[in-house]
GROMACS .gro file of C-alpha atoms in nm:
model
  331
    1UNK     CA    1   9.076  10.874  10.682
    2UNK     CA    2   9.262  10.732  10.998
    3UNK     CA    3   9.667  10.771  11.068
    4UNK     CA    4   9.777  10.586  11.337
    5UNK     CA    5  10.123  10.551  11.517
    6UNK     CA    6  10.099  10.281  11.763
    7UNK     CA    7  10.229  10.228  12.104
    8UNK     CA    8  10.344   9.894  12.203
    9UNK     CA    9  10.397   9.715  12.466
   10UNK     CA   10  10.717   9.671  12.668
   11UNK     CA   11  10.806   9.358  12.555
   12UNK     CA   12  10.728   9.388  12.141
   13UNK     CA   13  10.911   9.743  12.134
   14UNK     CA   14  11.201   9.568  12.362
   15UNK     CA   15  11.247   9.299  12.055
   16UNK     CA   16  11.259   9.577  11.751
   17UNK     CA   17  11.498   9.453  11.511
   18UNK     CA   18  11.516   9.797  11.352
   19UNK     CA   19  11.480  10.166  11.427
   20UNK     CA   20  11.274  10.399  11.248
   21UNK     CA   21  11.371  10.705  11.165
   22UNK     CA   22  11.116  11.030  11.182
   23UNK     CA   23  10.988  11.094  10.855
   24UNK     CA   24  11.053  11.440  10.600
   25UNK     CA   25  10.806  11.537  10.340
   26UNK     CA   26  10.939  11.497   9.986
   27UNK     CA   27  10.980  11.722   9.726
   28UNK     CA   28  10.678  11.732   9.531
   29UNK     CA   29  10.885  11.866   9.251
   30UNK     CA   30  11.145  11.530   9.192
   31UNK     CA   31  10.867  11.290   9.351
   32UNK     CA   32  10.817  10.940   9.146
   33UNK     CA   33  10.593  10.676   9.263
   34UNK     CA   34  10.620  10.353   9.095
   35UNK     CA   35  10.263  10.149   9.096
   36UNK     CA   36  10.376   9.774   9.097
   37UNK     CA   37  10.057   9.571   8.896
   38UNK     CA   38  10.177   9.140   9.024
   39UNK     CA   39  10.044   8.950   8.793
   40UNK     CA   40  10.013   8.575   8.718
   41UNK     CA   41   9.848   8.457   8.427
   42UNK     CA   42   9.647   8.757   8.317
   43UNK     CA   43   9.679   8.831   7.953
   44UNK     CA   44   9.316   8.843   7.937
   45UNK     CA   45   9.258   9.167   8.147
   46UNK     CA   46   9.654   9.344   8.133
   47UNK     CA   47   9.594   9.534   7.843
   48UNK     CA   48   9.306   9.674   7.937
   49UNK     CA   49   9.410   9.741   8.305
   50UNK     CA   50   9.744   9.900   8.221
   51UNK     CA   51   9.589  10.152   7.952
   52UNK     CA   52   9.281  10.240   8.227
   53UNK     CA   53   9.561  10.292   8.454
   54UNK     CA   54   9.816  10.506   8.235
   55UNK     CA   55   9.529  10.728   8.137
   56UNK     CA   56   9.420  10.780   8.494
   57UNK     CA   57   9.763  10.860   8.663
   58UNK     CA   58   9.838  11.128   8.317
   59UNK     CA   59   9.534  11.329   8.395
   60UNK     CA   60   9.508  11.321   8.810
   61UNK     CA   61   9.898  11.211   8.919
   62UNK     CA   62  10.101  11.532   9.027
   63UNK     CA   63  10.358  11.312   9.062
   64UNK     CA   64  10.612  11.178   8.792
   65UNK     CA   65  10.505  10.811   8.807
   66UNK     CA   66  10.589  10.478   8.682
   67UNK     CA   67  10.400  10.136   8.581
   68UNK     CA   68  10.605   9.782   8.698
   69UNK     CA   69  10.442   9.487   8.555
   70UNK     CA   70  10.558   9.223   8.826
   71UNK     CA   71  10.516   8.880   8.635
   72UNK     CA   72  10.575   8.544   8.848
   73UNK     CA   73  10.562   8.258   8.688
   74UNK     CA   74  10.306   8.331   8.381
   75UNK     CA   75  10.259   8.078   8.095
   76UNK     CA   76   9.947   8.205   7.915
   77UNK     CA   77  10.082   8.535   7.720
   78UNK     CA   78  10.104   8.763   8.006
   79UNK     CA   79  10.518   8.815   7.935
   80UNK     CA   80  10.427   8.898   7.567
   81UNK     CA   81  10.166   9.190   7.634
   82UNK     CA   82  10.364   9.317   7.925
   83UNK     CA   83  10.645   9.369   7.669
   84UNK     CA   84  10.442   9.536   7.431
   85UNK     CA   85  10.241   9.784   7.656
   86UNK     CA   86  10.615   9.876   7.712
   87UNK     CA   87  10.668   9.990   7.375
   88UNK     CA   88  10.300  10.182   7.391
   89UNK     CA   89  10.403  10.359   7.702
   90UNK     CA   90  10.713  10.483   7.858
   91UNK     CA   91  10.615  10.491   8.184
   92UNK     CA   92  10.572  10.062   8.182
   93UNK     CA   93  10.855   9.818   8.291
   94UNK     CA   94  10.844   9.451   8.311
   95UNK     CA   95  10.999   9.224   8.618
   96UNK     CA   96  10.938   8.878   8.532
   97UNK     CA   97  11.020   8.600   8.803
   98UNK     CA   98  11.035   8.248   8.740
   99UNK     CA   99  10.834   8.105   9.066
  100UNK     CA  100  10.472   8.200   9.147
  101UNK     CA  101  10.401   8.461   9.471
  102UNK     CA  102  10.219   8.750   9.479
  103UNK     CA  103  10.427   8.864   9.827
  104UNK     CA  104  10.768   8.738   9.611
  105UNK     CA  105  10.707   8.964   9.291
  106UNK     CA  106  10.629   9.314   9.559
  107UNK     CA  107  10.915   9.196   9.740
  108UNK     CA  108  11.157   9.195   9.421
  109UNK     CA  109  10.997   9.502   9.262
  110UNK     CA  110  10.993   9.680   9.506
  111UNK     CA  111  11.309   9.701   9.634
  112UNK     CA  112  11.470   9.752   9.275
  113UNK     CA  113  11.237  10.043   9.265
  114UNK     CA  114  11.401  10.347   9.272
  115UNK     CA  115  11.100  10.577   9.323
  116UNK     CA  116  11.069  10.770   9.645
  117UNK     CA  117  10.753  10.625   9.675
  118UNK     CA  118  10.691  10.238   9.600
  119UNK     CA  119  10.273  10.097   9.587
  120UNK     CA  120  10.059   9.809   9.440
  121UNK     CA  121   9.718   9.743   9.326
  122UNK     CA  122   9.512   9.435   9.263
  123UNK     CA  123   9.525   9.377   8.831
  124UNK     CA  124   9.158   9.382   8.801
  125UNK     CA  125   9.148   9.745   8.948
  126UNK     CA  126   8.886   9.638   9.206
  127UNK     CA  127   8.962   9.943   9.378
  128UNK     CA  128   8.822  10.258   9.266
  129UNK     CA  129   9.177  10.461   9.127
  130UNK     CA  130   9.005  10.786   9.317
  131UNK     CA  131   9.171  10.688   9.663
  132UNK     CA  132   9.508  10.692   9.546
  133UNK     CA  133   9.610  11.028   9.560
  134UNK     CA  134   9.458  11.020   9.925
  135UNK     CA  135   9.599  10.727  10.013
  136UNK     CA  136   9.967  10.855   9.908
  137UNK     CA  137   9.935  11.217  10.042
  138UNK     CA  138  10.036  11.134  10.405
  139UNK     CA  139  10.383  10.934  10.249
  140UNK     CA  140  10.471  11.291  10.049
  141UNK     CA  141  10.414  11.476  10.357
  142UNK     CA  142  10.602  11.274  10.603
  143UNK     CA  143  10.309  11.210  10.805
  144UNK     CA  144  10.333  10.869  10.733
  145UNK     CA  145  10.507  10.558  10.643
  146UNK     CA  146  10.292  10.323  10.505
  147UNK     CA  147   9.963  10.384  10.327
  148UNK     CA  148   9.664  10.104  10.232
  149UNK     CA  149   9.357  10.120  10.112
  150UNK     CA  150   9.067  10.017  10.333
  151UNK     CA  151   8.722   9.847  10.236
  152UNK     CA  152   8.608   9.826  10.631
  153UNK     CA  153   8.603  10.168  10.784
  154UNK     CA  154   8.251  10.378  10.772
  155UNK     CA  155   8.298  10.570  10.498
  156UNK     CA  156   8.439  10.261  10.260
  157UNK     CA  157   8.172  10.154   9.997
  158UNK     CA  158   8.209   9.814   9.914
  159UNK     CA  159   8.054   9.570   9.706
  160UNK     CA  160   8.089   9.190   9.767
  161UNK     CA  161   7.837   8.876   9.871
  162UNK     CA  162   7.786   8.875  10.225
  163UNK     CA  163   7.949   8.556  10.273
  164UNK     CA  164   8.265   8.663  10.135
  165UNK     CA  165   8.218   8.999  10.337
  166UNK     CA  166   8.198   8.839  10.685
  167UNK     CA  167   8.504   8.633  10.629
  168UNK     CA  168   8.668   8.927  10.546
  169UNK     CA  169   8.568   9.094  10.863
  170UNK     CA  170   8.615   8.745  11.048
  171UNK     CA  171   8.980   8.745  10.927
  172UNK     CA  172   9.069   9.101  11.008
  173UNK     CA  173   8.931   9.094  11.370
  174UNK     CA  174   9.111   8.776  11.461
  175UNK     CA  175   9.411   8.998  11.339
  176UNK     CA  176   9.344   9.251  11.618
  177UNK     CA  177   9.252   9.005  11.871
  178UNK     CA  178   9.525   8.803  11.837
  179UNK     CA  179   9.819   9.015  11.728
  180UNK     CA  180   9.687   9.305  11.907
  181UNK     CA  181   9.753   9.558  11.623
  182UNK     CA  182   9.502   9.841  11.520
  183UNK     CA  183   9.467   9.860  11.127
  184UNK     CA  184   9.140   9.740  11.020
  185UNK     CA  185   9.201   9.574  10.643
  186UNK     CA  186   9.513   9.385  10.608
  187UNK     CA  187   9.424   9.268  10.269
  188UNK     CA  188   9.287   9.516  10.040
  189UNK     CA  189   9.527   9.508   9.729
  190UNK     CA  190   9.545   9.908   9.745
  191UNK     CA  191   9.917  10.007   9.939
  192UNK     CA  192  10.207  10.221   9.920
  193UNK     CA  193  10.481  10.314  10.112
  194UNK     CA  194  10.823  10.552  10.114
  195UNK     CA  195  11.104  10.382   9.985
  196UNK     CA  196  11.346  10.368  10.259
  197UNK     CA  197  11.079  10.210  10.464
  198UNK     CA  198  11.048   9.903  10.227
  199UNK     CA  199  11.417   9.884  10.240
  200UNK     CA  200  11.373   9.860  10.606
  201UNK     CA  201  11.095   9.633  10.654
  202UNK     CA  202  11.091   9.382  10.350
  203UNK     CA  203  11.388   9.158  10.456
  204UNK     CA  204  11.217   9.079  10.759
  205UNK     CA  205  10.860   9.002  10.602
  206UNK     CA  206  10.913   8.642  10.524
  207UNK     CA  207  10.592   8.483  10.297
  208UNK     CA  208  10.612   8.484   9.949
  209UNK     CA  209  10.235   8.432   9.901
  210UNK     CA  210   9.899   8.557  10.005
  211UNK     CA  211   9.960   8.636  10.370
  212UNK     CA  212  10.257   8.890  10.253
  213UNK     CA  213  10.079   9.221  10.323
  214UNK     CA  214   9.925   9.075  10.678
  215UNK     CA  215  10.267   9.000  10.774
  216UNK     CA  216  10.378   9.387  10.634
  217UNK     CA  217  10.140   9.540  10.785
  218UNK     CA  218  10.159   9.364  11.141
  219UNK     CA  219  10.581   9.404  11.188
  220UNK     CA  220  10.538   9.773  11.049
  221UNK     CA  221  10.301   9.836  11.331
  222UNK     CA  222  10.523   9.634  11.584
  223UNK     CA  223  10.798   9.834  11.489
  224UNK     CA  224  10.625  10.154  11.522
  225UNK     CA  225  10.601  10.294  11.162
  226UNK     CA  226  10.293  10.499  11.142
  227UNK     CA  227  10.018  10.373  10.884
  228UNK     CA  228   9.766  10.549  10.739
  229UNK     CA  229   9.438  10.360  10.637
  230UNK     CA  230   9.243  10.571  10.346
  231UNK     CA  231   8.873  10.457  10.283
  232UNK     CA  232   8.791  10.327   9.943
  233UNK     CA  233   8.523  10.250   9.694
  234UNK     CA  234   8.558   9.879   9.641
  235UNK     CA  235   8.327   9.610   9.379
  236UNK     CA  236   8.416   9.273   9.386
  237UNK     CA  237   8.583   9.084   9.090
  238UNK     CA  238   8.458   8.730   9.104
  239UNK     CA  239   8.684   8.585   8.852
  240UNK     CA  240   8.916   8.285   9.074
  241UNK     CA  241   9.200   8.171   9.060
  242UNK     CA  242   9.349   8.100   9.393
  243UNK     CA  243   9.387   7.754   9.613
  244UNK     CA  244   9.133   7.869   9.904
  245UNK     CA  245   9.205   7.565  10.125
  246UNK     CA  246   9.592   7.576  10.129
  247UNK     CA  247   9.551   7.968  10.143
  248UNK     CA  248   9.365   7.990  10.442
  249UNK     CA  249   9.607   7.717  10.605
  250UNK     CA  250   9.924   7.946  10.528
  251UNK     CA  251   9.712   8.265  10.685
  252UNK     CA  252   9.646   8.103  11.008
  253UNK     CA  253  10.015   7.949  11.022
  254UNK     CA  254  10.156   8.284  10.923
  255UNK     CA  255   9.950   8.461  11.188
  256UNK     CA  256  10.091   8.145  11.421
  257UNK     CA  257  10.452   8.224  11.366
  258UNK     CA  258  10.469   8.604  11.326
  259UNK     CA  259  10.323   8.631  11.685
  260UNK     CA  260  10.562   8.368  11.803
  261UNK     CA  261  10.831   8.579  11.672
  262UNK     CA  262  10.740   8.868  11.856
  263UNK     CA  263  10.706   8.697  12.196
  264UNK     CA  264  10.530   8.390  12.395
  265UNK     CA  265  10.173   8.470  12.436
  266UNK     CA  266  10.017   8.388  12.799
  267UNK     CA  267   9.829   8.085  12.837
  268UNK     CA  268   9.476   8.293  12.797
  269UNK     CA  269   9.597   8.421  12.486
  270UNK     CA  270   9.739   8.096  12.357
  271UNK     CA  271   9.369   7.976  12.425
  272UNK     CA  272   9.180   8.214  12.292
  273UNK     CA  273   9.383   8.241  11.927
  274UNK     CA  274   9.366   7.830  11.916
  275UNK     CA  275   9.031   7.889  11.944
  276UNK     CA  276   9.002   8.199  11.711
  277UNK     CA  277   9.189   8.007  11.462
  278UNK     CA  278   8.946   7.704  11.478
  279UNK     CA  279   8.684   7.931  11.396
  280UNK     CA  280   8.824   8.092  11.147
  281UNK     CA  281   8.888   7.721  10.966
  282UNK     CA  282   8.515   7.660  11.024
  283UNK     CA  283   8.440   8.001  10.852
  284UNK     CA  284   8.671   7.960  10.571
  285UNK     CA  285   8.497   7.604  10.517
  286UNK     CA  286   8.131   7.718  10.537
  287UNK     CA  287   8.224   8.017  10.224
  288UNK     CA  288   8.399   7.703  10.026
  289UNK     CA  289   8.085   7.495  10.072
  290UNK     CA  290   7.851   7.756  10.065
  291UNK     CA  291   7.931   8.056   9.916
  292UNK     CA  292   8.008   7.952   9.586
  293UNK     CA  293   7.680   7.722   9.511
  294UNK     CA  294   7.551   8.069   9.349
  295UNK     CA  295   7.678   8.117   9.035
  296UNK     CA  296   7.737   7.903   8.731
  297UNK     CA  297   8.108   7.803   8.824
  298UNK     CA  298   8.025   7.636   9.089
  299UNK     CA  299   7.679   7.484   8.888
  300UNK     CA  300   7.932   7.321   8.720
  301UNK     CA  301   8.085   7.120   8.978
  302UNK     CA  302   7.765   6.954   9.047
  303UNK     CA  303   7.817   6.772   8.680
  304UNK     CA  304   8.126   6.682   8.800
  305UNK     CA  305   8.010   6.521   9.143
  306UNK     CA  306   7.945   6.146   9.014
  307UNK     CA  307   8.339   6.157   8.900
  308UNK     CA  308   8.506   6.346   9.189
  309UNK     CA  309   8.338   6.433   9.460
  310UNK     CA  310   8.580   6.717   9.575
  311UNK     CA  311   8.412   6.883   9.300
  312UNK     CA  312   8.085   6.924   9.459
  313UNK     CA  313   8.262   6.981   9.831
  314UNK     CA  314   8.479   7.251   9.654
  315UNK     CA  315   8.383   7.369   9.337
  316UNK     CA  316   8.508   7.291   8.966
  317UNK     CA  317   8.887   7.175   8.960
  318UNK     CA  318   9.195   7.307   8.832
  319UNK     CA  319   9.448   7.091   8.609
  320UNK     CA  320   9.605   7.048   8.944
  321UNK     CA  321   9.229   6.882   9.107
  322UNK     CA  322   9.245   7.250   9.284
  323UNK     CA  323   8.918   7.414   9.390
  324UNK     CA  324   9.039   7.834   9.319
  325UNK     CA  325   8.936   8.191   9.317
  326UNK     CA  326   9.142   8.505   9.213
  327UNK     CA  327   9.172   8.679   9.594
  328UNK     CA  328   9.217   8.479   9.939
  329UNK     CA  329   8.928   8.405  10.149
  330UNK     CA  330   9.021   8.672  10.346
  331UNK     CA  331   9.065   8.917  10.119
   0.00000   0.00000   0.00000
């Protein structure tokens, strides 16, 4: 387990747009935390994933708890079993928004949450559910602000190709080169924080999308909040669903303008994250091209190659001619 508070520089902590406050632990006794599931599309696995979930947080929660089913934009049934797993269980509520974002649905649940503690998780439960008392322990105690879930520190177990593990690790170092911050996963869909610190921080975290919880995580630690990074037990899911090219352009233009916000860099700095960010293109290329030749989804594609041949440079299409997977590049 690692808890950081960070010291900045003169010139970040000089542009703050907010104070923090220091931190009291909570009542145990009154505590809720509300477990935000964003989904899109996902009828096939909710059901499933919400009962796993109820059962687990009834029998190892101490906390009063409840279940928000953040749906953004779903057209394939998701709305429909959301709204009966609310009937099933009392803890479940539905938010339903009519435009697609992962980062928009958190946003929107979140801060109509009224639990003293606010969190998410990844639908397909990649993360094992062990790590979330952990992970949340620090927030009850005031010993933190923010909590995530980490797949990268030594005593993480994770299970992913290598491929996708190196641009993981490719993505989250030019993080900490270039932004100079010190948490090690910015995307593991496994976070929480207090309430009043979402109510802080989320107006100023801009994307709607993938790169929401890099930009989160990076202004928290600007600002000074103290986060706490908890290891987890991680397997991949390699069900896909999301537009890898145009993800990995938002991350590096996200990274791009969230450092620009905070300050000019020097002209060594400016070099070397031009040049980070070129390789990071390259690497987010070579897993496209390479990384999914293995398994029968991408087998496909090579039927497809005579007719289009972004199929065999990308993978099988979309309706929309999209190569996709379920989790960014990154993640």
């Amino acid at each position: 387990m690692k808890t950081t508070a960070i010291n900045h520089t003169a010139t970040l902590a000089a542009q703050s747009k907010y104070s923090t406050t220091p931190l009291r632990a909570l009542n145990p006794r009154t505590l809720t935390v509300d477990i935000v599931l964003p989904v899109l599309n996902e009828a096939y696995i909710l059901e499933e994933s919400v009962r796993t979930l109820c059962m687990y947080m009834e029998d190892n929660l101490p906390y009063h708890y409840q279940i928000t089913i953040a749906d953004n934009g779903s057209t394939d049934g998701t709305r429909r079993v959301a709204a009966m797993l609310t009937e099933h269980f009392p803890a479940v509520r539905v938010v339903c928004l009519p435009e697609k974002g992962r980062g928009r649905a958190l946003k929107q649940a979140w801060l109509q949450s009224r639990a003293d503690i606010v969190s998410y998780m990844d639908i397909d439960l990649s993360t094992n559910l062990d790590a979330f008392v952990p992970m949340i322990t620090p927030l009850v105690t005031g010993d933190a602000a923010i909590a995530v879930g980490s797949r990268l520190m030594e005593e993480s177990q994770t299970t992913r190709g290598l491929k996708r593990d190196i641009i993981s690790r490719c993505y989250n170092r030019l993080i900490r080169w270039t932004m100079r911050t010190k948490f090690v996963d910015a995307q593991c869909g496994f976070k929480a924080m207090r309430r009043g610190v979402a109510q802080q921080l989320l107006p100023h975290v801009k994307d709607t999308a993938w790169f929401f919880d890099t930009e989160l995580l990076v202004k928290a630690e600007y600002e000074g909040y103290t986060i706490h990074e908890e290891p987890v037990e991680w397997i991949e899911d390699t069900d896909s669903r999301v537009h890898i090219v145009k993800t990995a352009t938002e991350d590096i233009k996200g990274l791009s303008r969230v450092r620009g916000e905070y300050g000019r860099a020097t002209l060594f700095e400016a070099a070397g994250f031009g040049g980070l960010l070129l390789m990071a293109s390259m690497l987010y290329l070579w897993n496209i091209t390479i990384n999914g030749m293995a398994n029968s989804y991408y087998a496909a594609a090579a039927q497809a190659a005579s007719v289009n041949w972004t199929a065999w440079l990308f993978g099988s299409l979309d309706a929309a001619n999209f190569m996709s997977v379920d989790k960014p590049p990154s993640a």
